[in-house]
Coordinates of C-alpha atoms in Angstrom, one line a residue:
M225 CA -7.1 -6.9 52.2
G226 CA -4.3 -9.7 51.0
A227 CA -7.6 -11.8 49.7
L228 CA -9.4 -9.5 48.3
R229 CA -6.8 -8.0 46.0
Q230 CA -6.6 -11.8 45.1
T231 CA -10.5 -12.0 44.1
Q232 CA -9.9 -9.1 42.6
S233 CA -6.8 -10.1 40.1
V234 CA -9.0 -13.4 39.9
E235 CA -11.4 -12.4 37.8
S236 CA -10.4 -9.0 36.5
K237 CA -7.0 -11.3 34.0
H238 CA -11.4 -13.8 33.6
K239 CA -12.5 -10.7 31.9
L240 CA -9.7 -9.8 30.0
S241 CA -9.1 -13.2 29.2
N242 CA -13.2 -13.6 28.2
T243 CA -12.3 -10.4 26.0
L244 CA -9.6 -12.2 24.4
R245 CA -11.0 -14.7 23.5
N246 CA -13.4 -12.9 21.6
W247 CA -10.9 -10.7 20.0
L248 CA -8.3 -12.7 18.1
P249 CA -10.9 -13.8 16.2
I250 CA -12.1 -9.6 15.5
L251 CA -9.0 -8.7 14.9
H252 CA -7.8 -10.9 12.6
S253 CA -10.8 -10.9 10.0
S254 CA -10.6 -8.1 7.7
L255 CA -13.0 -5.0 8.4
S256 CA -15.3 -6.6 5.4
D257 CA -15.3 -9.7 6.6
L258 CA -15.8 -8.1 10.9
P259 CA -19.9 -8.8 10.7
E260 CA -19.2 -12.8 10.0
A261 CA -16.1 -13.1 12.6
M262 CA -19.0 -11.8 15.3
A263 CA -21.6 -14.0 13.8
P264 CA -21.2 -17.5 16.4
F265 CA -21.5 -14.7 19.2
V266 CA -24.4 -12.8 18.4
E267 CA -26.3 -15.2 17.5
A268 CA -25.4 -17.2 20.6
N269 CA -26.6 -13.9 22.8
P270 CA -29.9 -13.6 22.6
V271 CA -29.6 -9.8 24.1
V272 CA -27.0 -8.9 21.8
E273 CA -28.1 -7.0 18.5
L274 CA -25.6 -6.1 15.1
K275 CA -26.1 -3.8 13.6
N276 CA -23.4 -3.8 10.2
G277 CA -21.8 -0.8 9.0
Y278 CA -22.1 -1.7 5.6
E279 CA -25.8 -0.4 5.4
E280 CA -24.6 3.3 4.9
D281 CA -22.3 5.3 1.8
F282 CA -18.3 3.7 2.8
E283 CA -17.6 7.2 0.3
K284 CA -19.0 9.5 2.4
K285 CA -16.9 8.3 6.0
I286 CA -13.7 8.6 4.2
P287 CA -12.2 12.1 5.9
K288 CA -13.2 14.8 2.9
K289 CA -9.5 16.1 2.9
I290 CA -9.0 12.6 1.4
I291 CA -11.1 13.0 -1.4
S292 CA -10.8 17.2 -1.9
G293 CA -8.7 19.5 -3.1
A294 CA -6.9 19.9 -6.1
V295 CA -6.6 16.5 -7.3
S296 CA -10.1 15.3 -6.0
N297 CA -11.5 13.6 -9.3
S298 CA -8.9 11.2 -8.8
R299 CA -9.2 10.5 -5.5
T300 CA -12.9 10.3 -6.0
E301 CA -12.6 7.4 -8.9
Q302 CA -10.5 5.7 -6.0
I303 CA -13.1 5.8 -3.7
E304 CA -15.7 5.1 -6.3
A305 CA -13.6 2.2 -8.0
L306 CA -13.6 0.5 -4.0
T307 CA -17.0 0.3 -4.4
I308 CA -18.5 -0.8 -7.8
Q309 CA -15.9 -1.2 -10.6
S310 CA -18.4 -1.3 -13.9
R311 CA -15.2 -1.4 -16.7
S312 CA -11.7 -3.9 -16.2
L313 CA -8.7 -2.0 -17.2
F314 CA -8.3 -4.3 -20.8
E315 CA -12.0 -2.6 -21.8
I316 CA -10.8 0.7 -20.7
L317 CA -7.3 0.8 -22.4
D318 CA -9.1 -1.6 -25.7
E319 CA -10.8 1.7 -26.2
Q320 CA -8.0 3.5 -26.7
L321 CA -6.1 1.2 -29.0
G322 CA -6.3 3.5 -32.1
A323 CA -6.4 6.8 -33.9
P324 CA -5.3 9.7 -32.5
L325 CA -2.2 7.9 -30.4
F326 CA -1.6 4.0 -32.9
P327 CA -3.5 5.0 -35.9
T328 CA -1.5 3.0 -38.0
P329 CA -1.5 -1.0 -38.0
I330 CA 2.5 -1.5 -36.5
S331 CA 1.6 1.4 -33.5
Q332 CA -1.8 -0.6 -32.8
K333 CA 0.4 -4.2 -32.7
I334 CA 2.9 -2.7 -30.6
A335 CA 0.3 -1.2 -28.3
L336 CA -1.7 -3.8 -28.1
F337 CA 2.2 -5.5 -27.0
V338 CA 2.4 -3.7 -24.3
V339 CA -1.4 -4.1 -22.8
E340 CA -0.8 -7.6 -23.1
N341 CA 2.4 -7.8 -21.0
L342 CA 1.1 -5.7 -18.1
D343 CA 2.3 -7.1 -14.7
E344 CA -0.3 -7.0 -11.9
N345 CA 0.5 -2.8 -11.1
G346 CA 0.1 -1.8 -14.3
Y347 CA 3.8 -2.3 -15.6
Y348 CA 5.0 -3.6 -19.0
E349 CA 7.3 -6.6 -18.6
G350 CA 7.4 -8.2 -22.1
D351 CA 10.0 -9.3 -23.7
T352 CA 11.0 -6.5 -26.0
E353 CA 13.2 -7.6 -28.0
T354 CA 12.1 -10.9 -29.3
F355 CA 8.6 -9.3 -30.2
C356 CA 10.8 -6.7 -31.7
Q357 CA 12.4 -9.7 -34.3
T358 CA 9.2 -11.6 -35.1
H359 CA 8.2 -8.7 -36.6
A360 CA 10.4 -6.9 -37.6
I361 CA 10.8 -3.7 -36.1
E362 CA 13.3 -1.3 -35.2
S363 CA 13.8 -1.5 -31.4
D364 CA 13.5 2.4 -31.5
T365 CA 10.3 2.3 -33.3
F366 CA 8.9 0.4 -30.1
E367 CA 10.5 2.3 -27.7
K368 CA 8.9 5.7 -29.1
V369 CA 4.9 3.6 -29.8
R370 CA 5.6 2.5 -25.6
Q371 CA 6.5 6.4 -24.4
R372 CA 2.9 6.9 -25.8
F373 CA 1.1 5.7 -23.1
A374 CA 1.8 8.6 -21.3
H375 CA -1.1 10.1 -22.6
V376 CA -3.6 7.0 -22.0
E377 CA -5.5 6.6 -19.2
P378 CA -5.2 5.8 -16.7
I379 CA -1.9 7.7 -16.5
G380 CA 1.0 6.0 -15.9
I381 CA 0.1 2.5 -16.9
G382 CA 2.6 1.3 -19.2
A383 CA 5.9 2.4 -18.1
K384 CA 8.9 0.5 -17.3
D385 CA 9.1 1.0 -13.5
L386 CA 7.6 3.6 -10.7
A387 CA 10.2 6.7 -11.8
E388 CA 8.6 6.1 -15.6
S389 CA 5.2 6.1 -14.4
F390 CA 5.9 8.8 -12.6
L391 CA 7.5 10.8 -15.4
F392 CA 4.5 10.2 -17.3
Q393 CA 2.2 11.2 -14.6
L394 CA 4.5 14.1 -14.3
D395 CA 3.9 15.2 -18.0
N396 CA -0.1 15.5 -17.3
A397 CA 0.4 17.3 -13.7
E398 CA -0.2 21.3 -13.2
I399 CA 2.7 22.0 -12.0
S400 CA 5.1 25.6 -12.3
D401 CA 7.9 25.4 -14.7
S402 CA 10.3 25.6 -12.1
A403 CA 9.2 23.4 -10.4
Y404 CA 8.7 20.5 -13.5
A405 CA 12.5 21.1 -13.6
L406 CA 12.9 20.1 -9.7
A407 CA 10.2 17.4 -9.3
L408 CA 12.2 15.3 -12.7
K409 CA 15.5 15.2 -10.4
V410 CA 14.0 13.8 -7.5
I411 CA 10.8 11.6 -9.7
N412 CA 14.8 10.2 -11.4
N413 CA 16.1 9.7 -7.7
M414 CA 13.8 9.2 -5.1
Q415 CA 15.7 7.1 -2.7
E416 CA 18.0 10.7 -2.2
I417 CA 14.7 12.6 -2.2
H418 CA 15.6 14.2 1.0
S419 CA 19.1 15.8 -0.4
Y420 CA 16.4 18.3 -2.7
S421 CA 14.4 19.4 1.0
S422 CA 16.4 22.5 0.7
E423 CA 15.0 23.6 -2.8
E424 CA 12.6 26.7 -3.6
R425 CA 10.3 24.6 -5.3
F426 CA 10.3 21.0 -3.2
A427 CA 6.9 21.8 -1.1
E428 CA 5.5 21.9 -4.5
V429 CA 7.0 19.0 -5.5
I430 CA 5.8 16.5 -2.9
H431 CA 2.3 17.7 -3.3
V432 CA 2.4 17.0 -6.9
I433 CA 4.0 14.0 -6.6
S434 CA 1.7 12.6 -3.3
T435 CA -1.4 12.7 -5.9
F436 CA 0.1 10.5 -8.5
K437 CA -1.6 6.8 -8.4
N438 CA 0.7 4.2 -7.3
P439 CA 1.1 1.4 -8.5
P440 CA -1.1 2.8 -11.9
N441 CA -3.4 0.4 -11.9
I442 CA -4.6 1.3 -8.5
E443 CA -7.9 1.9 -9.1
Y444 CA -8.1 -1.7 -11.3
Q445 CA -6.9 -4.1 -9.1
E446 CA -8.6 -7.1 -8.7
D447 CA -10.9 -7.4 -5.8
S448 CA -10.1 -4.2 -5.5
A449 CA -14.6 -3.6 -4.3
Q450 CA -13.8 -5.8 -1.4
I451 CA -10.9 -3.1 -0.3
V452 CA -12.2 -1.3 3.1
P453 CA -9.8 0.4 4.2
D454 CA -9.5 0.7 8.9
L455 CA -7.5 3.7 8.8
M456 CA -7.3 6.7 6.9
I457 CA -4.0 8.4 7.0
Y458 CA -4.0 12.3 5.7
F459 CA -3.0 16.0 6.3
N460 CA -5.6 18.0 7.7
D461 CA -6.3 21.8 7.3
D462 CA -2.7 22.6 9.8
N463 CA -0.9 20.3 8.0
E464 CA -0.4 18.4 10.7
I465 CA -1.2 14.5 9.5
E466 CA -3.9 12.3 11.9
V467 CA -4.6 9.0 12.0
K468 CA -7.7 8.3 11.6
L469 CA -10.1 5.0 12.8
N470 CA -13.1 4.0 9.9
D471 CA -15.0 3.4 12.9
A472 CA -18.2 4.4 11.5
Y473 CA -18.0 1.2 9.5
Y474 CA -18.0 -1.4 11.7
P475 CA -20.6 -3.0 12.7
T476 CA -22.3 -1.7 15.8
I477 CA -23.2 -3.9 19.0
N478 CA -26.2 -2.7 21.0
I479 CA -27.2 -5.1 24.1
D480 CA -31.1 -5.1 25.2
A481 CA -31.5 -4.0 28.6
N482 CA -35.3 -4.3 28.5
Y483 CA -34.0 -9.0 29.4
G484 CA -34.8 -9.3 33.1
V485 CA -31.0 -9.3 35.0
E486 CA -32.2 -10.4 37.8
H487 CA -32.1 -14.4 36.3
D488 CA -28.2 -15.7 36.4
F489 CA -28.7 -16.4 32.4
V490 CA -29.1 -12.9 31.9
K491 CA -26.5 -11.9 33.6
E492 CA -23.9 -14.3 32.2
K493 CA -24.8 -13.4 28.5
I494 CA -25.1 -9.7 29.1
K495 CA -21.5 -9.9 30.7
E496 CA -20.5 -12.0 27.4
A497 CA -21.9 -8.9 25.5
K498 CA -20.0 -6.8 27.0
S499 CA -16.3 -8.6 26.3
L500 CA -17.6 -8.8 23.0
V501 CA -17.7 -5.0 22.7
D502 CA -14.4 -4.7 24.9
A503 CA -12.8 -6.9 22.0
L504 CA -14.3 -4.6 19.3
D505 CA -12.7 -2.3 21.0
M506 CA -9.3 -3.8 21.9
R507 CA -9.3 -3.9 18.0
K508 CA -10.0 -0.5 17.3
A509 CA -7.4 0.4 19.9
T510 CA -4.6 -2.5 18.6
L511 CA -5.2 -1.4 14.8
Y512 CA -4.7 3.2 16.0
K513 CA -1.9 1.9 17.7
V514 CA -0.7 0.4 14.4
G515 CA -1.1 3.7 12.4
L516 CA 0.5 5.4 14.9
M517 CA 3.5 3.6 14.7
I518 CA 3.7 3.3 11.0
V519 CA 3.5 7.2 10.7
E520 CA 6.1 6.8 13.1
Y521 CA 8.5 4.9 10.5
Q522 CA 7.4 5.6 7.7
Y523 CA 6.8 9.4 7.7
D524 CA 8.7 10.3 4.9
F525 CA 6.7 8.0 3.0
F526 CA 3.4 9.7 3.4
C527 CA 5.7 12.9 2.2
G528 CA 6.2 11.9 -1.0
G529 CA 9.4 9.6 -0.1
Q530 CA 10.2 5.3 -0.4
I531 CA 8.2 2.8 2.7
M532 CA 11.6 3.0 5.0
P533 CA 12.5 -0.9 7.2
L534 CA 10.3 -1.8 9.9
T535 CA 10.4 -4.6 10.7
L536 CA 7.5 -7.3 12.4
K537 CA 9.5 -7.3 15.2
T538 CA 9.6 -3.6 16.2
L539 CA 6.3 -3.8 15.8
A540 CA 5.6 -7.4 18.3
D541 CA 7.7 -5.5 20.9
E542 CA 6.1 -2.3 21.4
F543 CA 2.7 -4.6 21.7
G544 CA 4.1 -7.5 24.0
H545 CA 3.0 -9.9 21.8
N546 CA 4.6 -12.9 19.1
P547 CA 5.6 -11.7 15.3
S548 CA 3.2 -14.5 13.9
T549 CA 0.3 -12.7 15.6
I550 CA 0.8 -9.1 15.0
S551 CA 1.3 -11.0 11.1
R552 CA -2.1 -12.3 11.5
A553 CA -2.9 -8.8 13.0
I554 CA -2.0 -7.0 10.2
A555 CA -3.3 -9.1 7.4
N556 CA -5.9 -8.2 5.2
K557 CA -6.0 -4.5 6.5
Y558 CA -5.9 -1.6 4.3
I559 CA -4.7 2.2 4.9
A560 CA -6.3 4.8 2.8
C561 CA -3.9 8.3 1.9
D562 CA -3.1 10.3 -0.3
R563 CA -0.8 7.9 -2.6
G564 CA -3.8 5.2 -2.8
V565 CA -5.2 2.2 -0.6
L566 CA -2.0 0.2 0.7
A567 CA -2.0 -3.4 2.4
M568 CA -0.8 -3.0 6.3
K569 CA 1.4 -5.6 5.4
E570 CA 3.0 -3.7 2.3
F571 CA 4.7 -0.9 5.6
F572 CA 6.4 -4.0 7.2
T573 CA 9.3 -5.7 5.7
T574 CA 10.4 -9.5 5.8
A575 CA 12.9 -11.9 6.9
I576 CA 15.3 -14.1 4.1
D577 CA 16.6 -16.1 7.1
D578 CA 16.5 -15.1 10.7
D579 CA 19.2 -13.1 11.0
V580 CA 18.7 -11.5 7.5
S581 CA 15.8 -9.0 6.8
N582 CA 15.2 -7.5 3.0
A583 CA 15.9 -4.8 4.4
A584 CA 19.3 -5.1 5.1
I585 CA 19.6 -6.4 1.2
K586 CA 17.7 -3.1 0.1
E587 CA 20.3 -1.1 1.8
Y588 CA 23.0 -3.1 0.4
L589 CA 22.2 -2.9 -2.8
I590 CA 21.2 0.7 -2.7
S591 CA 24.8 0.9 -0.8
L592 CA 26.7 -0.6 -4.2
V593 CA 24.6 1.6 -6.5
K594 CA 26.3 4.6 -5.2
E595 CA 30.0 3.3 -5.6
E596 CA 29.7 1.7 -8.5
S597 CA 31.4 2.4 -11.6
H598 CA 29.6 4.9 -13.7
A599 CA 30.9 3.3 -16.9
K600 CA 30.1 0.3 -16.0
P601 CA 28.0 0.0 -13.6
L602 CA 26.5 -3.5 -11.7
S603 CA 24.3 -5.8 -13.6
D604 CA 21.8 -7.8 -11.5
M605 CA 23.9 -10.8 -11.5
K606 CA 26.9 -8.9 -10.4
L607 CA 24.3 -7.5 -7.6
L608 CA 23.3 -10.8 -6.6
E609 CA 26.7 -12.4 -5.9
K610 CA 27.7 -9.5 -3.8
I611 CA 24.3 -10.0 -1.5
E612 CA 25.1 -13.5 -1.7
A613 CA 27.8 -13.2 -0.4
K614 CA 28.1 -10.9 1.6
F615 CA 24.8 -12.5 3.2
K616 CA 25.4 -16.0 3.0
V617 CA 22.2 -16.2 2.0
K618 CA 21.0 -18.0 -1.6
M619 CA 18.8 -15.8 -4.0
V620 CA 17.7 -15.6 -7.5
R621 CA 17.9 -12.6 -9.9
R622 CA 14.4 -11.5 -10.6
T623 CA 13.9 -11.5 -6.4
I624 CA 17.2 -8.7 -6.7
A625 CA 15.4 -6.9 -10.2
K626 CA 11.8 -7.1 -8.0
Y627 CA 14.3 -5.2 -4.9
R628 CA 16.0 -2.5 -7.7
K629 CA 12.1 -1.7 -8.9
Q630 CA 11.0 -1.5 -5.0
L631 CA 13.7 0.9 -4.9
N632 CA 13.4 2.8 -8.0
I633 CA 16.5 2.1 -9.0
A634 CA 16.9 1.6 -12.7
G635 CA 18.7 -0.9 -14.7
S636 CA 22.3 -1.5 -15.9
S637 CA 21.9 -0.3 -19.2
E638 CA 19.4 2.9 -18.3
R639 CA 22.0 3.5 -15.0
K640 CA 24.5 4.1 -17.7
K641 CA 22.3 6.1 -19.9
L642 CA 22.0 8.7 -17.1
Y643 CA 25.4 8.5 -15.9
Q644 CA 26.5 9.7 -19.2
L645 CA 23.8 12.5 -19.2
G646 CA 24.7 13.8 -15.3
G647 CA 28.6 14.0 -17.0

């Protein structure tokens, strides 16, 4: 009996190693590149036939909950943007840089400058002060013109940060007057979103915010036509969150049973084909489990909140793999949800060094802002100094500014104005 168990163990281990050998390249490839990754295995095996999942329409495979409902138009546009992008974002904006929003030469000049200084997400990051000095324009005039981007399509473009983008979109959303007032508070204080959960209109506010584009140019981002999400995460009709594999978009492996299985060569090829099927199933199971973990740790995000700290090591420990393996596994993988199509890597924090994660730095940054003087808020340079002193790391100011924007924290001058308005 002992010898028999040993033989079974060796056979099982051999089968698993074959599957793993196939699994790694299949796991690491994006869904759109999966047929290409599988091609070497298929070409060397006469009993295998591969049917490409791209032969069917992508939109039909997205759960109706994601592309239907009160915001069906914007969500349908997002799906269409994944399949074909006929006009660039600049072309869309260029058509709007005239009357009625920008009827004068000065307003058109300002509007063009805003468009020319959009970052990769559609946020304005131009040097307003230099532009105004060069063209003898008052900063107040510039800002009034820029605020008209609240009425430019796609809504949210030209905002300075995520909070302002949401405010632009809020002014164009269908929302009750009482919920609108609460939405203003929530958007301006996103890091404390759950402090408003007891408010009467909180559910309506979260529903409306969850429909906003994030980032504002998500429909026009470069290479969006090639993005095919591995997972769909959405709330079903019972208001329960669901994780669904985009398995209908996977290639299908057919094993030809007409070959004579009495030949050793055919037996071996059928065995290899079954290992390939197992590897594809392992990819699905692995990414589905990743999706479940993301929902577990990032549930607040799917309800309209912010992405919480989650390290690759946490995921690696759960799977029993090295973090580098997990990093490659989630590379070029995407999730479709009510808040857009997002890269899986966006749900994870990375390390500044071996002992410090950017999540820890962000948490400390939040605590510094909470405790700062309302009369003299901390500048990014002051925040940088305190963070470097606490964590004994070297960083640059623009990294602090980037983290601040990710956390929806306004700049020091903006925070001072908000403190004054709040009494």
